[in-house]
Amino acid sequence: MGRNYHAHAQELQASVFKDNDANPESWPIVFTKVPECVVGPYDDVKVPASNISEQIDYEAELAVVIGKGGKNISRGDAMQHVFGYTVVNDVTARDVQMRHQQWDMGKSFDTFCPMGPWLVTADELDGTKTRVRCWVNGELRQDGPTENLIFDIPTLIETVSRGITLYPGDIIATGTPAGVGLGMKPPRFLKAGDVVRIEIDGLGVIENKFS
């Protein structure tokens, strides 16, 4: 999900797309990442050549894992379809995102979705009451509670399932808190050799070197 934390929506208000007058609180912003971009919690993330992208960014996110499939799932029934939670880094090539004026390509490069380290079941963790943190080379960049989501998990499931059948194993990344590289002044993007560490309370840590 895009721009699903209030502070993150504000920090990117004047960037990324031409239609920045759109209100991110009207509807959830839904995009996809191809499954082939998923890598493990400690695998390297491959930095593309500079002629392809020079603006690689990180996005620490709580991810919902679907356990029971369905379509047109109501908000009231949505949590019955959640099996558990995991950690995702929604790595993004910002210049590719802006160049093509859409989300999917710049978020789906090979290795652009580190995930793990565990899948914690919904009866063991309340995904609405945890905290997302991200460090780059030891510097804390992101720190936000999931209570600050603009659209909560049931609303996200209801929205996606209106037109797309959800299947067991499908993953919905719920959005990232403020503190991404693009939102800094000046922007601070990742480069080869950087290490990104993401921790979500109750879900463990993923740590990936960009190479």
PDB file of C-alpha atoms in Angstrom:
ATOM      1  CA  MET A   1       0.000   0.000   0.000  1.00  0.00           C
ATOM      2  CA  GLY A   2       1.207   3.495  -0.825  1.00  0.00           C
ATOM      3  CA  ARG A   3       1.216   6.503   1.495  1.00  0.00           C
ATOM      4  CA  ASN A   4      -0.735   4.753   4.248  1.00  0.00           C
ATOM      5  CA  TYR A   5       0.801   6.583   7.217  1.00  0.00           C
ATOM      6  CA  HIS A   6      -0.210  10.212   7.748  1.00  0.00           C
ATOM      7  CA  ALA A   7       3.336  11.538   8.198  1.00  0.00           C
ATOM      8  CA  HIS A   8       4.671   9.571   5.217  1.00  0.00           C
ATOM      9  CA  ALA A   9       1.888  10.913   2.988  1.00  0.00           C
ATOM     10  CA  GLN A  10       2.865  14.424   4.042  1.00  0.00           C
ATOM     11  CA  GLU A  11       6.595  13.955   3.446  1.00  0.00           C
ATOM     12  CA  LEU A  12       5.945  12.802  -0.148  1.00  0.00           C
ATOM     13  CA  GLN A  13       3.190  15.294  -0.891  1.00  0.00           C
ATOM     14  CA  ALA A  14       5.310  17.254  -3.376  1.00  0.00           C
ATOM     15  CA  SER A  15       7.026  14.296  -5.010  1.00  0.00           C
ATOM     16  CA  VAL A  16       6.682  11.155  -7.107  1.00  0.00           C
ATOM     17  CA  PHE A  17       3.597  11.835  -9.222  1.00  0.00           C
ATOM     18  CA  LYS A  18       2.075  14.664 -11.215  1.00  0.00           C
ATOM     19  CA  ASP A  19      -1.324  14.346  -9.530  1.00  0.00           C
ATOM     20  CA  ASN A  20      -0.072  15.359  -6.096  1.00  0.00           C
ATOM     21  CA  ASP A  21      -3.338  17.154  -5.382  1.00  0.00           C
ATOM     22  CA  ALA A  22      -4.962  13.748  -4.886  1.00  0.00           C
ATOM     23  CA  ASN A  23      -5.987  13.092  -1.292  1.00  0.00           C
ATOM     24  CA  PRO A  24      -4.305   9.878  -0.036  1.00  0.00           C
ATOM     25  CA  GLU A  25      -6.980   9.621   2.658  1.00  0.00           C
ATOM     26  CA  SER A  26      -9.800   9.167   0.117  1.00  0.00           C
ATOM     27  CA  TRP A  27      -8.935   5.612  -0.934  1.00  0.00           C
ATOM     28  CA  PRO A  28      -6.082   3.193  -0.237  1.00  0.00           C
ATOM     29  CA  ILE A  29      -3.361   3.391  -2.884  1.00  0.00           C
ATOM     30  CA  VAL A  30      -2.939  -0.173  -4.168  1.00  0.00           C
ATOM     31  CA  PHE A  31      -0.034  -1.432  -6.291  1.00  0.00           C
ATOM     32  CA  THR A  32       1.662  -4.766  -6.907  1.00  0.00           C
ATOM     33  CA  LYS A  33       5.163  -6.191  -6.684  1.00  0.00           C
ATOM     34  CA  VAL A  34       5.989  -9.216  -8.816  1.00  0.00           C
ATOM     35  CA  PRO A  35       6.638 -12.342  -6.700  1.00  0.00           C
ATOM     36  CA  GLU A  36      10.011 -12.867  -8.372  1.00  0.00           C
ATOM     37  CA  CYS A  37      11.427  -9.837  -6.517  1.00  0.00           C
ATOM     38  CA  VAL A  38      11.142 -11.549  -3.109  1.00  0.00           C
ATOM     39  CA  VAL A  39      14.391 -12.515  -1.350  1.00  0.00           C
ATOM     40  CA  GLY A  40      15.268 -13.742   2.123  1.00  0.00           C
ATOM     41  CA  PRO A  41      15.655 -11.721   5.321  1.00  0.00           C
ATOM     42  CA  TYR A  42      19.456 -11.553   5.110  1.00  0.00           C
ATOM     43  CA  ASP A  43      20.055 -11.728   1.348  1.00  0.00           C
ATOM     44  CA  ASP A  44      21.789  -8.976  -0.597  1.00  0.00           C
ATOM     45  CA  VAL A  45      19.701  -6.476  -2.547  1.00  0.00           C
ATOM     46  CA  LYS A  46      21.169  -5.804  -5.982  1.00  0.00           C
ATOM     47  CA  VAL A  47      21.647  -2.131  -6.824  1.00  0.00           C
ATOM     48  CA  PRO A  48      20.900  -1.534 -10.526  1.00  0.00           C
ATOM     49  CA  ALA A  49      23.352   0.214 -12.830  1.00  0.00           C
ATOM     50  CA  SER A  50      23.296   4.016 -12.641  1.00  0.00           C
ATOM     51  CA  ASN A  51      21.807   4.314 -16.138  1.00  0.00           C
ATOM     52  CA  ILE A  52      18.765   2.397 -14.847  1.00  0.00           C
ATOM     53  CA  SER A  53      18.290   4.019 -11.432  1.00  0.00           C
ATOM     54  CA  GLU A  54      20.186   6.324  -9.095  1.00  0.00           C
ATOM     55  CA  GLN A  55      17.436   6.747  -6.510  1.00  0.00           C
ATOM     56  CA  ILE A  56      17.068   3.504  -4.565  1.00  0.00           C
ATOM     57  CA  ASP A  57      14.963   3.889  -1.435  1.00  0.00           C
ATOM     58  CA  TYR A  58      13.844   1.749   1.513  1.00  0.00           C
ATOM     59  CA  GLU A  59      10.363   1.303   2.995  1.00  0.00           C
ATOM     60  CA  ALA A  60       9.936  -0.679   6.217  1.00  0.00           C
ATOM     61  CA  GLU A  61       6.512  -2.321   6.318  1.00  0.00           C
ATOM     62  CA  LEU A  62       4.302  -4.673   8.297  1.00  0.00           C
ATOM     63  CA  ALA A  63       3.028  -7.361   5.919  1.00  0.00           C
ATOM     64  CA  VAL A  64      -0.216  -9.289   6.330  1.00  0.00           C
ATOM     65  CA  VAL A  65      -0.240 -12.930   5.187  1.00  0.00           C
ATOM     66  CA  ILE A  66      -3.603 -14.218   3.996  1.00  0.00           C
ATOM     67  CA  GLY A  67      -4.635 -17.611   5.364  1.00  0.00           C
ATOM     68  CA  LYS A  68      -8.176 -17.945   4.049  1.00  0.00           C
ATOM     69  CA  GLY A  69      -8.942 -16.864   0.513  1.00  0.00           C
ATOM     70  CA  GLY A  70     -11.981 -15.016  -0.697  1.00  0.00           C
ATOM     71  CA  LYS A  71     -13.457 -12.214  -2.763  1.00  0.00           C
ATOM     72  CA  ASN A  72     -15.635  -9.267  -1.743  1.00  0.00           C
ATOM     73  CA  ILE A  73     -14.555  -9.768   1.861  1.00  0.00           C
ATOM     74  CA  SER A  74     -16.330  -7.384   4.205  1.00  0.00           C
ATOM     75  CA  ARG A  75     -14.391  -5.253   6.627  1.00  0.00           C
ATOM     76  CA  GLY A  76     -16.131  -7.022   9.491  1.00  0.00           C
ATOM     77  CA  ASP A  77     -14.981 -10.451   8.319  1.00  0.00           C
ATOM     78  CA  ALA A  78     -11.532  -9.435   7.101  1.00  0.00           C
ATOM     79  CA  MET A  79      -9.471 -10.465  10.123  1.00  0.00           C
ATOM     80  CA  GLN A  80     -10.798 -14.026   9.831  1.00  0.00           C
ATOM     81  CA  HIS A  81      -8.798 -14.217   6.586  1.00  0.00           C
ATOM     82  CA  VAL A  82      -5.478 -13.211   8.193  1.00  0.00           C
ATOM     83  CA  PHE A  83      -3.087 -16.052   8.993  1.00  0.00           C
ATOM     84  CA  GLY A  84      -0.272 -13.925  10.336  1.00  0.00           C
ATOM     85  CA  TYR A  85       2.339 -11.230   9.829  1.00  0.00           C
ATOM     86  CA  THR A  86       5.901 -10.749   8.635  1.00  0.00           C
ATOM     87  CA  VAL A  87       8.414  -7.980   7.842  1.00  0.00           C
ATOM     88  CA  VAL A  88       8.948  -6.499   4.371  1.00  0.00           C
ATOM     89  CA  ASN A  89      11.299  -3.915   2.883  1.00  0.00           C
ATOM     90  CA  ASP A  90       9.423  -2.427  -0.075  1.00  0.00           C
ATOM     91  CA  VAL A  91      12.580  -1.334  -1.916  1.00  0.00           C
ATOM     92  CA  THR A  92      11.795   1.283  -4.558  1.00  0.00           C
ATOM     93  CA  ALA A  93      13.596   2.917  -7.489  1.00  0.00           C
ATOM     94  CA  ARG A  94      12.141   6.418  -7.116  1.00  0.00           C
ATOM     95  CA  ASP A  95      13.372   7.784 -10.444  1.00  0.00           C
ATOM     96  CA  VAL A  96      11.879   4.790 -12.266  1.00  0.00           C
ATOM     97  CA  GLN A  97       8.640   5.334 -10.345  1.00  0.00           C
ATOM     98  CA  MET A  98       8.523   8.979 -11.449  1.00  0.00           C
ATOM     99  CA  ARG A  99       9.717   8.316 -14.991  1.00  0.00           C
ATOM    100  CA  HIS A 100       6.925   5.849 -15.704  1.00  0.00           C
ATOM    101  CA  GLN A 101       4.306   7.586 -13.537  1.00  0.00           C
ATOM    102  CA  GLN A 102       3.220   4.318 -11.946  1.00  0.00           C
ATOM    103  CA  TRP A 103       4.279   2.206  -9.007  1.00  0.00           C
ATOM    104  CA  ASP A 104       4.813  -1.368 -10.145  1.00  0.00           C
ATOM    105  CA  MET A 105       7.994  -1.298 -12.242  1.00  0.00           C
ATOM    106  CA  GLY A 106      10.109   0.745  -9.835  1.00  0.00           C
ATOM    107  CA  LYS A 107       9.117  -1.551  -6.977  1.00  0.00           C
ATOM    108  CA  SER A 108       9.564  -4.900  -8.738  1.00  0.00           C
ATOM    109  CA  PHE A 109      13.236  -5.065  -9.710  1.00  0.00           C
ATOM    110  CA  ASP A 110      14.965  -8.329  -8.846  1.00  0.00           C
ATOM    111  CA  THR A 111      15.677  -8.608  -5.069  1.00  0.00           C
ATOM    112  CA  PHE A 112      13.512  -5.542  -4.259  1.00  0.00           C
ATOM    113  CA  CYS A 113      11.398  -7.320  -1.630  1.00  0.00           C
ATOM    114  CA  PRO A 114      13.391  -8.694   1.319  1.00  0.00           C
ATOM    115  CA  MET A 115      11.014 -10.536   3.635  1.00  0.00           C
ATOM    116  CA  GLY A 116      11.037 -12.513   6.876  1.00  0.00           C
ATOM    117  CA  PRO A 117      12.482 -13.689   9.162  1.00  0.00           C
ATOM    118  CA  TRP A 118       9.384 -15.387  10.553  1.00  0.00           C
ATOM    119  CA  LEU A 119       5.684 -15.710   9.924  1.00  0.00           C
ATOM    120  CA  VAL A 120       3.988 -15.000  13.254  1.00  0.00           C
ATOM    121  CA  THR A 121       0.380 -16.140  13.489  1.00  0.00           C
ATOM    122  CA  ALA A 122      -2.418 -13.676  14.156  1.00  0.00           C
ATOM    123  CA  ASP A 123      -3.262 -15.306  17.480  1.00  0.00           C
ATOM    124  CA  GLU A 124       0.259 -14.498  18.717  1.00  0.00           C
ATOM    125  CA  LEU A 125       0.545 -10.896  17.515  1.00  0.00           C
ATOM    126  CA  ASP A 126      -1.864  -7.994  17.173  1.00  0.00           C
ATOM    127  CA  GLY A 127      -0.721  -6.357  13.964  1.00  0.00           C
ATOM    128  CA  THR A 128      -2.640  -3.204  14.807  1.00  0.00           C
ATOM    129  CA  LYS A 129      -0.538  -2.620  17.919  1.00  0.00           C
ATOM    130  CA  THR A 130       3.093  -3.058  16.993  1.00  0.00           C
ATOM    131  CA  ARG A 131       5.936  -0.768  15.923  1.00  0.00           C
ATOM    132  CA  VAL A 132       7.976  -0.488  12.708  1.00  0.00           C
ATOM    133  CA  ARG A 133      11.591   0.718  12.809  1.00  0.00           C
ATOM    134  CA  CYS A 134      14.301   1.022  10.160  1.00  0.00           C
ATOM    135  CA  TRP A 135      18.020   1.785  10.364  1.00  0.00           C
ATOM    136  CA  VAL A 136      20.392   2.624   7.507  1.00  0.00           C
ATOM    137  CA  ASN A 137      24.026   1.964   8.399  1.00  0.00           C
ATOM    138  CA  GLY A 138      23.062   2.103  12.070  1.00  0.00           C
ATOM    139  CA  GLU A 139      21.159   5.408  11.820  1.00  0.00           C
ATOM    140  CA  LEU A 140      17.503   5.231  12.848  1.00  0.00           C
ATOM    141  CA  ARG A 141      15.458   6.556   9.922  1.00  0.00           C
ATOM    142  CA  GLN A 142      11.920   5.253  10.497  1.00  0.00           C
ATOM    143  CA  ASP A 143       9.990   4.677  13.712  1.00  0.00           C
ATOM    144  CA  GLY A 144       6.218   4.455  13.665  1.00  0.00           C
ATOM    145  CA  PRO A 145       3.395   2.569  15.391  1.00  0.00           C
ATOM    146  CA  THR A 146       0.953   0.673  13.215  1.00  0.00           C
ATOM    147  CA  GLU A 147      -1.862   2.513  14.990  1.00  0.00           C
ATOM    148  CA  ASN A 148      -0.939   5.420  12.703  1.00  0.00           C
ATOM    149  CA  LEU A 149      -2.108   3.658   9.549  1.00  0.00           C
ATOM    150  CA  ILE A 150      -4.543   5.804   7.566  1.00  0.00           C
ATOM    151  CA  PHE A 151      -6.435   2.701   6.443  1.00  0.00           C
ATOM    152  CA  ASP A 152      -6.443  -0.228   8.862  1.00  0.00           C
ATOM    153  CA  ILE A 153      -5.881  -3.860   7.936  1.00  0.00           C
ATOM    154  CA  PRO A 154      -9.584  -4.803   7.566  1.00  0.00           C
ATOM    155  CA  THR A 155     -10.117  -1.869   5.194  1.00  0.00           C
ATOM    156  CA  LEU A 156      -7.109  -2.881   3.088  1.00  0.00           C
ATOM    157  CA  ILE A 157      -8.373  -6.453   2.765  1.00  0.00           C
ATOM    158  CA  GLU A 158     -11.879  -5.268   1.918  1.00  0.00           C
ATOM    159  CA  THR A 159     -10.546  -2.868  -0.735  1.00  0.00           C
ATOM    160  CA  VAL A 160      -8.234  -5.330  -2.486  1.00  0.00           C
ATOM    161  CA  SER A 161     -10.746  -8.185  -2.461  1.00  0.00           C
ATOM    162  CA  ARG A 162     -13.448  -6.116  -4.152  1.00  0.00           C
ATOM    163  CA  GLY A 163     -11.860  -6.780  -7.521  1.00  0.00           C
ATOM    164  CA  ILE A 164      -9.150  -9.353  -6.855  1.00  0.00           C
ATOM    165  CA  THR A 165      -9.624 -12.807  -5.383  1.00  0.00           C
ATOM    166  CA  LEU A 166      -7.272 -13.327  -2.455  1.00  0.00           C
ATOM    167  CA  TYR A 167      -5.611 -16.720  -1.996  1.00  0.00           C
ATOM    168  CA  PRO A 168      -3.831 -18.323   0.964  1.00  0.00           C
ATOM    169  CA  GLY A 169      -0.260 -17.096   0.970  1.00  0.00           C
ATOM    170  CA  ASP A 170      -1.024 -13.732  -0.604  1.00  0.00           C
ATOM    171  CA  ILE A 171       0.768 -10.864   1.096  1.00  0.00           C
ATOM    172  CA  ILE A 172      -0.443  -7.317   1.660  1.00  0.00           C
ATOM    173  CA  ALA A 173       2.244  -4.847   2.746  1.00  0.00           C
ATOM    174  CA  THR A 174       0.436  -2.210   4.777  1.00  0.00           C
ATOM    175  CA  GLY A 175       2.550   0.877   4.048  1.00  0.00           C
ATOM    176  CA  THR A 176       5.608   2.589   5.487  1.00  0.00           C
ATOM    177  CA  PRO A 177       6.086   5.234   8.195  1.00  0.00           C
ATOM    178  CA  ALA A 178       7.748   8.595   7.582  1.00  0.00           C
ATOM    179  CA  GLY A 179      11.516   8.734   7.185  1.00  0.00           C
ATOM    180  CA  VAL A 180      12.170   7.360   3.699  1.00  0.00           C
ATOM    181  CA  GLY A 181      15.142   8.719   1.785  1.00  0.00           C
ATOM    182  CA  LEU A 182      13.025  10.625  -0.720  1.00  0.00           C
ATOM    183  CA  GLY A 183      11.322  12.528   2.075  1.00  0.00           C
ATOM    184  CA  MET A 184      14.564  13.965   3.463  1.00  0.00           C
ATOM    185  CA  LYS A 185      15.916  17.403   2.569  1.00  0.00           C
ATOM    186  CA  PRO A 186      17.980  16.840   0.547  1.00  0.00           C
ATOM    187  CA  PRO A 187      16.920  13.285  -0.385  1.00  0.00           C
ATOM    188  CA  ARG A 188      19.248  10.517   0.762  1.00  0.00           C
ATOM    189  CA  PHE A 189      19.188   7.432  -1.429  1.00  0.00           C
ATOM    190  CA  LEU A 190      20.857   4.059  -0.937  1.00  0.00           C
ATOM    191  CA  LYS A 191      24.118   3.063  -2.572  1.00  0.00           C
ATOM    192  CA  ALA A 192      26.183  -0.097  -2.847  1.00  0.00           C
ATOM    193  CA  GLY A 193      27.589  -1.062   0.550  1.00  0.00           C
ATOM    194  CA  ASP A 194      24.702   0.330   2.589  1.00  0.00           C
ATOM    195  CA  VAL A 195      22.999  -1.956   5.111  1.00  0.00           C
ATOM    196  CA  VAL A 196      19.291  -1.611   5.906  1.00  0.00           C
ATOM    197  CA  ARG A 197      17.944  -3.159   9.097  1.00  0.00           C
ATOM    198  CA  ILE A 198      14.202  -3.358   9.770  1.00  0.00           C
ATOM    199  CA  GLU A 199      12.634  -4.493  13.024  1.00  0.00           C
ATOM    200  CA  ILE A 200       8.974  -4.899  13.921  1.00  0.00           C
ATOM    201  CA  ASP A 201       8.117  -5.667  17.531  1.00  0.00           C
ATOM    202  CA  GLY A 202       7.135  -9.324  17.826  1.00  0.00           C
ATOM    203  CA  LEU A 203       8.243 -10.176  14.284  1.00  0.00           C
ATOM    204  CA  GLY A 204      12.012 -10.023  14.415  1.00  0.00           C
ATOM    205  CA  VAL A 205      14.599  -8.375  12.182  1.00  0.00           C
ATOM    206  CA  ILE A 206      15.561  -8.406   8.530  1.00  0.00           C
ATOM    207  CA  GLU A 207      18.937  -6.969   7.530  1.00  0.00           C
ATOM    208  CA  ASN A 208      20.093  -6.624   3.946  1.00  0.00           C
ATOM    209  CA  LYS A 209      23.247  -5.298   2.345  1.00  0.00           C
ATOM    210  CA  PHE A 210      22.843  -3.379  -0.896  1.00  0.00           C
ATOM    211  CA  SER A 211      25.456  -4.540  -3.372  1.00  0.00           C
TER     212      SER A 211
END
